[in-house]
CSV table of C-alpha atoms in Angstrom, one decimal:
chain,number,residue,atom,x,y,z
X,11,UNK,CA,232.6,97.8,150.7
X,12,UNK,CA,231.6,100.9,148.8
X,13,UNK,CA,228.0,101.0,147.5
X,14,UNK,CA,227.7,100.3,143.8
X,15,UNK,CA,225.4,102.8,142.0
X,16,UNK,CA,222.4,101.2,140.4
X,17,UNK,CA,222.4,101.2,136.6
X,18,UNK,CA,220.5,104.0,135.0
X,19,UNK,CA,220.0,106.0,138.2
X,20,UNK,CA,221.4,109.5,138.5
X,21,UNK,CA,220.8,111.8,141.5
X,22,UNK,CA,221.0,115.6,140.9
X,23,UNK,CA,221.7,117.4,144.2
X,24,UNK,CA,221.3,121.1,145.0
X,25,UNK,CA,219.4,121.8,141.8
X,26,UNK,CA,216.8,124.6,141.4
X,27,UNK,CA,213.7,123.3,139.5
X,28,UNK,CA,211.4,125.4,137.3
X,29,UNK,CA,208.0,124.4,138.6
X,30,UNK,CA,205.9,126.3,136.0
X,31,UNK,CA,206.0,129.6,137.8
X,32,UNK,CA,209.3,130.0,139.8
X,33,UNK,CA,212.5,128.3,140.6
X,34,UNK,CA,212.4,126.1,143.8
X,35,UNK,CA,215.0,126.2,146.5
X,36,UNK,CA,217.8,123.8,145.8
X,37,UNK,CA,216.5,120.2,146.0
X,38,UNK,CA,217.2,116.7,144.8
X,39,UNK,CA,215.9,115.2,141.6
X,40,UNK,CA,216.3,111.5,140.7
X,41,UNK,CA,216.6,110.1,137.2
X,42,UNK,CA,215.6,106.5,137.5
X,43,UNK,CA,215.9,104.7,134.1
X,44,UNK,CA,213.6,106.5,131.7
X,45,UNK,CA,211.6,108.3,134.2
X,46,UNK,CA,211.9,110.7,137.1
X,47,UNK,CA,212.1,108.8,140.3
X,48,UNK,CA,211.8,109.4,144.1
X,49,UNK,CA,214.4,107.2,145.8
X,50,UNK,CA,218.0,108.4,145.5
X,51,UNK,CA,219.5,105.3,147.0
X,52,UNK,CA,222.3,103.7,144.9
X,53,UNK,CA,222.3,106.4,142.3
X,54,UNK,CA,225.3,108.2,140.8
X,55,UNK,CA,225.4,111.6,142.5
X,56,UNK,CA,225.9,114.9,140.8
X,57,UNK,CA,226.2,118.1,142.8
X,58,UNK,CA,224.8,120.8,140.4
X,59,UNK,CA,225.9,123.6,142.7
X,60,UNK,CA,222.6,125.5,142.4
X,61,UNK,CA,222.2,125.1,138.6
X,62,UNK,CA,218.7,125.3,137.1
X,63,UNK,CA,216.7,122.2,135.9
X,64,UNK,CA,214.0,122.7,133.3
X,65,UNK,CA,211.6,120.2,131.8
X,66,UNK,CA,212.8,119.1,128.4
X,67,UNK,CA,211.9,121.8,125.9
X,68,UNK,CA,209.2,121.2,123.2
X,69,UNK,CA,209.4,122.9,119.8
X,70,UNK,CA,205.9,122.9,118.5
X,71,UNK,CA,206.7,123.5,114.9
X,72,UNK,CA,209.7,121.7,113.2
X,73,UNK,CA,210.3,119.9,109.9
X,74,UNK,CA,212.3,116.7,110.2
X,75,UNK,CA,214.2,115.1,107.4
X,76,UNK,CA,217.1,113.0,108.8
X,77,UNK,CA,217.9,111.4,112.1
X,78,UNK,CA,220.6,114.0,112.7
X,79,UNK,CA,217.8,116.6,113.1
X,80,UNK,CA,216.6,114.7,116.3
X,81,UNK,CA,220.2,114.5,117.6
X,82,UNK,CA,220.7,118.3,117.1
X,83,UNK,CA,217.3,119.1,118.7
X,84,UNK,CA,218.3,117.2,121.8
X,85,UNK,CA,221.8,118.8,122.0
X,86,UNK,CA,220.0,122.2,122.4
X,87,UNK,CA,217.7,120.9,125.1
X,88,UNK,CA,214.7,120.3,122.8
X,89,UNK,CA,213.7,116.8,123.8
X,90,UNK,CA,210.5,116.8,121.8
X,91,UNK,CA,209.9,118.2,118.3
X,92,UNK,CA,206.4,118.5,116.8
X,93,UNK,CA,206.9,117.9,113.1
X,94,UNK,CA,204.5,119.7,110.8
X,95,UNK,CA,205.1,117.9,107.5
X,96,UNK,CA,207.1,114.7,107.0
X,97,UNK,CA,206.6,112.1,104.2
X,98,UNK,CA,206.5,109.5,102.9
X,99,UNK,CA,205.5,107.1,105.6
X,100,UNK,CA,208.8,105.2,105.3
X,101,UNK,CA,210.7,108.4,106.3
X,102,UNK,CA,208.5,108.8,109.3
X,103,UNK,CA,209.1,105.1,110.3
X,104,UNK,CA,212.8,105.6,110.0
X,105,UNK,CA,212.7,108.6,112.2
X,106,UNK,CA,210.6,106.8,114.8
X,107,UNK,CA,213.3,104.1,115.0
X,108,UNK,CA,215.9,106.6,116.2
X,109,UNK,CA,216.8,106.2,119.9
X,110,UNK,CA,218.9,108.3,122.3
X,111,UNK,CA,217.7,111.6,120.8
X,112,UNK,CA,214.7,113.9,120.8
X,113,UNK,CA,211.3,112.3,120.7
X,114,UNK,CA,208.8,113.6,118.0
X,115,UNK,CA,205.3,113.6,116.8
X,116,UNK,CA,204.2,114.3,113.2
X,117,UNK,CA,201.3,115.4,111.0
X,118,UNK,CA,202.7,113.4,108.1
X,119,UNK,CA,201.7,114.8,104.7
X,120,UNK,CA,200.1,118.2,104.9
X,121,UNK,CA,196.8,119.2,103.2
X,122,UNK,CA,197.2,122.0,100.8
X,123,UNK,CA,195.5,123.9,97.9
X,124,UNK,CA,196.4,123.8,94.2
X,125,UNK,CA,197.9,127.2,93.9
X,126,UNK,CA,199.7,128.3,97.1
X,127,UNK,CA,203.4,128.3,97.7
X,128,UNK,CA,203.3,124.8,99.1
X,129,UNK,CA,202.0,123.4,95.8
X,130,UNK,CA,205.1,124.8,94.1
X,131,UNK,CA,207.5,122.7,96.1
X,132,UNK,CA,209.1,120.2,93.8
X,133,UNK,CA,208.9,117.3,96.4
X,134,UNK,CA,205.2,117.9,97.3
X,135,UNK,CA,203.1,115.0,96.0
X,136,UNK,CA,199.7,115.6,94.2
X,137,UNK,CA,198.1,113.6,97.0
X,138,UNK,CA,198.5,116.6,99.3
X,139,UNK,CA,196.1,118.8,97.3
X,140,UNK,CA,192.5,118.9,98.6
X,141,UNK,CA,189.8,120.5,96.4
X,142,UNK,CA,186.6,119.1,97.9
X,143,UNK,CA,185.2,118.0,101.3
X,144,UNK,CA,185.6,114.4,100.1
X,145,UNK,CA,189.3,115.0,99.4
X,146,UNK,CA,189.6,116.4,102.9
X,147,UNK,CA,188.0,113.3,104.5
X,148,UNK,CA,190.2,111.0,102.4
X,149,UNK,CA,193.3,112.9,103.4
X,150,UNK,CA,192.5,112.6,107.1
X,151,UNK,CA,191.7,108.9,106.8
X,152,UNK,CA,195.0,108.2,105.0
X,153,UNK,CA,197.0,110.1,107.6
X,154,UNK,CA,195.2,108.4,110.4
X,155,UNK,CA,195.9,105.0,108.8
X,156,UNK,CA,199.6,106.0,108.6
X,157,UNK,CA,199.7,106.8,112.3
X,158,UNK,CA,199.8,110.6,112.1
X,159,UNK,CA,199.6,112.3,115.5
X,160,UNK,CA,197.6,115.3,114.3
X,161,UNK,CA,196.5,116.8,110.9
X,162,UNK,CA,198.2,119.8,109.2
X,163,UNK,CA,196.4,122.0,106.8
X,164,UNK,CA,197.5,125.1,104.9
X,165,UNK,CA,195.3,128.1,104.6
X,166,UNK,CA,195.9,130.9,102.1
X,167,UNK,CA,194.1,134.2,101.7
X,168,UNK,CA,191.0,134.0,99.5
X,169,UNK,CA,192.0,133.8,95.8
X,170,UNK,CA,195.6,132.7,96.6
X,171,UNK,CA,195.2,129.1,95.8
X,172,UNK,CA,194.6,127.5,99.1
X,173,UNK,CA,191.8,125.0,100.0
X,174,UNK,CA,188.3,126.7,100.1
X,175,UNK,CA,186.8,127.5,103.4
X,176,UNK,CA,184.3,124.7,103.4
X,177,UNK,CA,187.1,122.2,102.5
X,178,UNK,CA,189.2,123.4,105.5
X,179,UNK,CA,186.2,123.0,107.7
X,180,UNK,CA,185.7,119.5,106.4
X,181,UNK,CA,189.3,118.8,107.2
X,182,UNK,CA,188.9,119.9,110.8
X,183,UNK,CA,185.7,117.9,111.2
X,184,UNK,CA,187.2,114.8,109.7
X,185,UNK,CA,190.2,115.1,112.1
X,186,UNK,CA,187.8,115.4,115.0
X,187,UNK,CA,186.0,112.2,114.0
X,188,UNK,CA,189.4,110.4,114.1
X,189,UNK,CA,190.2,111.9,117.4
X,190,UNK,CA,193.0,114.1,116.0
X,191,UNK,CA,193.8,117.7,116.5
X,192,UNK,CA,194.4,120.1,113.6
X,193,UNK,CA,197.2,122.6,113.0
X,194,UNK,CA,196.5,125.2,110.2
X,195,UNK,CA,199.2,127.3,108.6
X,196,UNK,CA,198.3,131.0,108.1
X,197,UNK,CA,200.9,133.6,107.0
X,198,UNK,CA,198.6,136.5,106.0
X,199,UNK,CA,195.7,138.3,107.7
X,200,UNK,CA,193.2,136.7,105.2
X,201,UNK,CA,194.6,133.2,105.7
X,202,UNK,CA,194.5,133.8,109.5
X,203,UNK,CA,190.8,134.6,109.3
X,204,UNK,CA,190.2,131.3,107.3
X,205,UNK,CA,192.2,129.3,109.9
X,206,UNK,CA,190.2,130.8,112.8
X,207,UNK,CA,186.9,130.2,111.0
X,208,UNK,CA,187.6,126.6,110.1
X,209,UNK,CA,187.9,125.7,113.8
X,210,UNK,CA,191.5,124.6,113.8
X,211,UNK,CA,192.9,123.7,117.2
X,212,UNK,CA,196.2,125.4,116.5
X,213,UNK,CA,197.1,128.3,114.1
X,214,UNK,CA,200.8,128.4,113.2
X,215,UNK,CA,202.7,131.5,112.1
X,216,UNK,CA,201.7,135.1,112.4
X,217,UNK,CA,201.0,137.2,109.3
X,218,UNK,CA,204.2,138.4,107.5
X,219,UNK,CA,202.5,141.7,106.5
X,220,UNK,CA,199.7,143.3,108.4
X,221,UNK,CA,198.1,142.7,111.8
X,222,UNK,CA,195.8,139.9,112.9
X,223,UNK,CA,192.3,141.2,112.9
X,224,UNK,CA,190.9,142.0,116.3
X,225,UNK,CA,187.8,140.0,115.6
X,226,UNK,CA,189.9,136.9,114.8
X,227,UNK,CA,191.8,137.2,118.1
X,228,UNK,CA,188.5,137.5,120.0
X,229,UNK,CA,187.2,134.5,118.2
X,230,UNK,CA,190.3,132.5,118.9
X,231,UNK,CA,190.1,133.3,122.6
X,232,UNK,CA,186.5,132.4,122.8
X,233,UNK,CA,187.0,129.0,121.0
X,234,UNK,CA,190.2,128.1,122.9
X,235,UNK,CA,192.3,128.1,119.8
X,236,UNK,CA,196.1,128.2,120.3
X,237,UNK,CA,198.7,130.3,118.5
X,238,UNK,CA,202.1,129.0,117.4
X,239,UNK,CA,203.7,132.3,116.1
X,240,UNK,CA,207.0,130.9,114.7
X,241,UNK,CA,208.5,134.4,114.9
X,242,UNK,CA,212.0,133.1,114.0
X,243,UNK,CA,210.9,131.8,110.6
X,244,UNK,CA,208.8,134.9,109.9
X,245,UNK,CA,211.6,137.2,110.9
X,246,UNK,CA,214.0,135.3,108.6
X,247,UNK,CA,211.7,135.7,105.6
X,248,UNK,CA,211.4,139.4,106.2
X,249,UNK,CA,215.2,140.0,106.9
X,250,UNK,CA,217.1,137.5,104.8
X,251,UNK,CA,214.5,135.5,102.9
X,252,UNK,CA,212.3,136.2,99.9
X,253,UNK,CA,210.9,139.5,101.4
X,254,UNK,CA,214.2,140.8,102.7
X,255,UNK,CA,214.1,144.6,103.2
X,256,UNK,CA,210.7,145.1,101.8
X,257,UNK,CA,208.6,145.1,105.0
X,258,UNK,CA,209.5,145.8,108.6
X,259,UNK,CA,209.8,142.9,111.0
X,260,UNK,CA,208.5,144.7,114.1
X,261,UNK,CA,204.9,143.9,113.0
X,262,UNK,CA,205.6,140.3,114.0
X,263,UNK,CA,206.1,141.3,117.6
X,264,UNK,CA,203.0,143.4,117.6
X,265,UNK,CA,201.0,140.4,116.4
X,266,UNK,CA,202.2,138.3,119.2
X,267,UNK,CA,201.6,141.1,121.7
X,268,UNK,CA,198.0,141.4,120.4
X,269,UNK,CA,197.4,137.7,120.7
X,270,UNK,CA,198.7,137.8,124.3
X,271,UNK,CA,196.7,140.9,125.2
X,272,UNK,CA,193.6,139.1,123.8
X,273,UNK,CA,194.0,136.1,126.0
X,274,UNK,CA,195.0,133.6,123.3
X,275,UNK,CA,197.2,130.8,124.5
X,276,UNK,CA,200.7,130.9,122.8
X,277,UNK,CA,203.1,128.1,122.3
X,278,UNK,CA,206.8,128.3,121.3
X,279,UNK,CA,207.6,127.0,117.8
X,280,UNK,CA,210.2,127.9,115.2
X,281,UNK,CA,209.5,126.2,111.8
X,282,UNK,CA,213.1,124.7,112.1
X,283,UNK,CA,214.1,122.9,108.9
X,284,UNK,CA,217.1,121.6,107.1
X,285,UNK,CA,215.7,121.4,103.6
X,286,UNK,CA,217.1,123.5,100.7
X,287,UNK,CA,214.5,125.8,99.2
X,288,UNK,CA,212.7,126.6,102.4
X,289,UNK,CA,211.6,130.3,102.6
X,290,UNK,CA,213.9,130.8,105.6
X,291,UNK,CA,216.8,129.0,107.1
X,292,UNK,CA,216.0,128.0,110.7
X,293,UNK,CA,218.4,125.8,112.6
X,294,UNK,CA,217.1,122.9,114.6
X,295,UNK,CA,217.4,123.4,118.4
X,296,UNK,CA,219.3,126.6,118.5
X,297,UNK,CA,216.4,128.5,117.0
X,298,UNK,CA,214.1,127.8,119.9
X,299,UNK,CA,216.3,129.9,122.2
X,300,UNK,CA,216.1,132.7,119.6
X,301,UNK,CA,212.3,132.3,119.6
X,302,UNK,CA,212.3,132.7,123.4
X,303,UNK,CA,214.2,136.0,123.0
X,304,UNK,CA,211.8,137.3,120.4
X,305,UNK,CA,208.8,136.3,122.6
X,306,UNK,CA,210.4,138.3,125.4
X,307,UNK,CA,210.7,141.3,123.2
X,308,UNK,CA,207.0,141.0,122.4
X,309,UNK,CA,206.2,141.3,126.1
X,310,UNK,CA,205.9,137.7,127.3
X,311,UNK,CA,207.3,137.0,130.7
X,312,UNK,CA,210.1,134.4,131.1
X,313,UNK,CA,207.8,132.1,133.0
X,314,UNK,CA,205.2,132.4,130.2
X,315,UNK,CA,207.8,131.6,127.6
X,316,UNK,CA,209.1,128.6,129.5
X,317,UNK,CA,205.6,127.2,130.0
X,318,UNK,CA,204.9,127.7,126.3
X,319,UNK,CA,207.7,125.2,125.5
X,320,UNK,CA,207.1,122.8,128.4
X,321,UNK,CA,203.9,122.5,130.5
X,322,UNK,CA,201.5,124.3,128.1
X,323,UNK,CA,202.9,122.7,125.0
X,324,UNK,CA,202.6,119.2,126.5
X,325,UNK,CA,199.1,119.8,127.7
X,326,UNK,CA,197.9,121.3,124.5
X,327,UNK,CA,199.2,118.4,122.4
X,328,UNK,CA,198.1,115.7,124.8
X,329,UNK,CA,201.6,114.7,125.8
X,330,UNK,CA,200.7,113.6,129.3
X,331,UNK,CA,204.0,112.0,130.2
X,332,UNK,CA,206.2,115.1,129.9
X,333,UNK,CA,206.3,118.9,130.3
X,334,UNK,CA,206.8,119.1,134.1
X,335,UNK,CA,209.3,117.6,136.5
X,336,UNK,CA,207.5,115.1,138.7
X,337,UNK,CA,207.9,111.5,139.7
X,338,UNK,CA,206.8,109.0,137.1
X,339,UNK,CA,207.0,111.3,134.1
X,340,UNK,CA,209.6,110.9,131.4
X,341,UNK,CA,213.1,112.0,132.4
X,342,UNK,CA,213.3,114.7,129.7
X,343,UNK,CA,215.4,117.3,131.4
X,344,UNK,CA,217.7,120.3,130.7
X,345,UNK,CA,220.3,121.5,133.2
X,346,UNK,CA,221.3,125.1,132.6
X,347,UNK,CA,223.4,127.7,134.3
X,348,UNK,CA,221.9,131.0,135.4
X,349,UNK,CA,218.3,132.0,136.1
X,350,UNK,CA,216.1,132.0,133.0
X,351,UNK,CA,213.4,133.9,134.9
X,352,UNK,CA,215.8,136.8,135.2
X,353,UNK,CA,217.2,136.5,131.7
X,354,UNK,CA,215.6,134.1,129.2
X,355,UNK,CA,218.9,133.9,127.3
X,356,UNK,CA,220.2,131.7,130.2
X,357,UNK,CA,218.5,128.8,128.4
X,358,UNK,CA,221.4,128.8,126.0
X,359,UNK,CA,223.8,127.9,128.8
X,360,UNK,CA,223.2,124.2,128.6
X,361,UNK,CA,225.2,122.0,131.0
X,362,UNK,CA,223.4,118.7,130.5
X,363,UNK,CA,220.4,117.1,128.7
X,364,UNK,CA,218.5,113.9,129.3
X,365,UNK,CA,216.0,112.4,126.8
X,366,UNK,CA,214.0,109.7,128.6
X,367,UNK,CA,216.9,109.3,131.0
X,368,UNK,CA,219.6,109.0,128.3
X,369,UNK,CA,222.3,111.6,128.7
X,370,UNK,CA,222.9,113.7,125.6
X,371,UNK,CA,226.0,115.7,124.6
X,372,UNK,CA,225.1,119.3,124.8
X,373,UNK,CA,225.4,121.6,121.8
X,374,UNK,CA,228.4,123.4,123.4
X,375,UNK,CA,230.3,120.2,123.3
X,376,UNK,CA,229.4,119.0,119.8
X,377,UNK,CA,231.6,119.7,116.8
X,378,UNK,CA,229.2,118.7,114.0
X,379,UNK,CA,226.7,121.1,112.6
X,380,UNK,CA,223.1,120.5,111.5
X,381,UNK,CA,220.6,122.8,109.8
């Protein structure tokens, strides 16, 4: 009698695994239910013929609006999206109820100043505006009560309508008291200095115009602050968005190169969104592969880039159940053709995706589109 495969067990044979530095020799990986297993007995066997297996990719800066965003992320191999502004709490709850798609974490409602670009968004509630240290503490307490996974603040250059420096520092301190990390938006050199000074764990974006000050890079490295450059969004703003044709985009790559040369940890994030009125149109999932290509142009090695969206991203955000391929961890996996260490664009050649062991239809086989 033929052996009947156990439900929920898949055995990948002859697969090369990215171990954080290199590709292993062809080996066997077991998907056992929702996790990576060790015993192949009874599993449905797939001979990958030497294809490459990556840990599920993590985009460390997205904006989620509807469940389809999570489906599209997964189709492009992005099994975890770190959302940087999602409200109200009911929307977050509806997204958390989605199964069989990408997992996510969120900051909930961001903390902003009264006069920056974020304050001009029609859907932004007044509750997001923080003017005093007490406002900052109330904001963090409210987000913590809602179950936010970290806190998002928005820094603007002095005089441009963002929260004052002491208020941003209070936001970071309050987050620390609640055991939460902070991500601070900074899109200009002056805003970047404020974000560094306030002690944020993560600084997202690079300046649209002008370099990051060398003293800020040194301070980031000394404090262990992490950069999420979102080159894709910033490139879009400078090429097709509000600043199209007014400033060169090559300065974005120089900023990333400067951060890397200064020893600052860098994570891959895109600012993907699907909301009309955003400063740049960045497609969920697909954009992370473009981000990889821009990071390579800035001088990062393929191994560094892959770690920035897997091992390093998981560690930095405290996602201890994912980011590497090892028994007992979530079966978040991406099977691709080619060797991404030789050519990072190989990550686009997606053969199969699993989110916590659930097989996902890869983007190449999907007909529907999502922003």
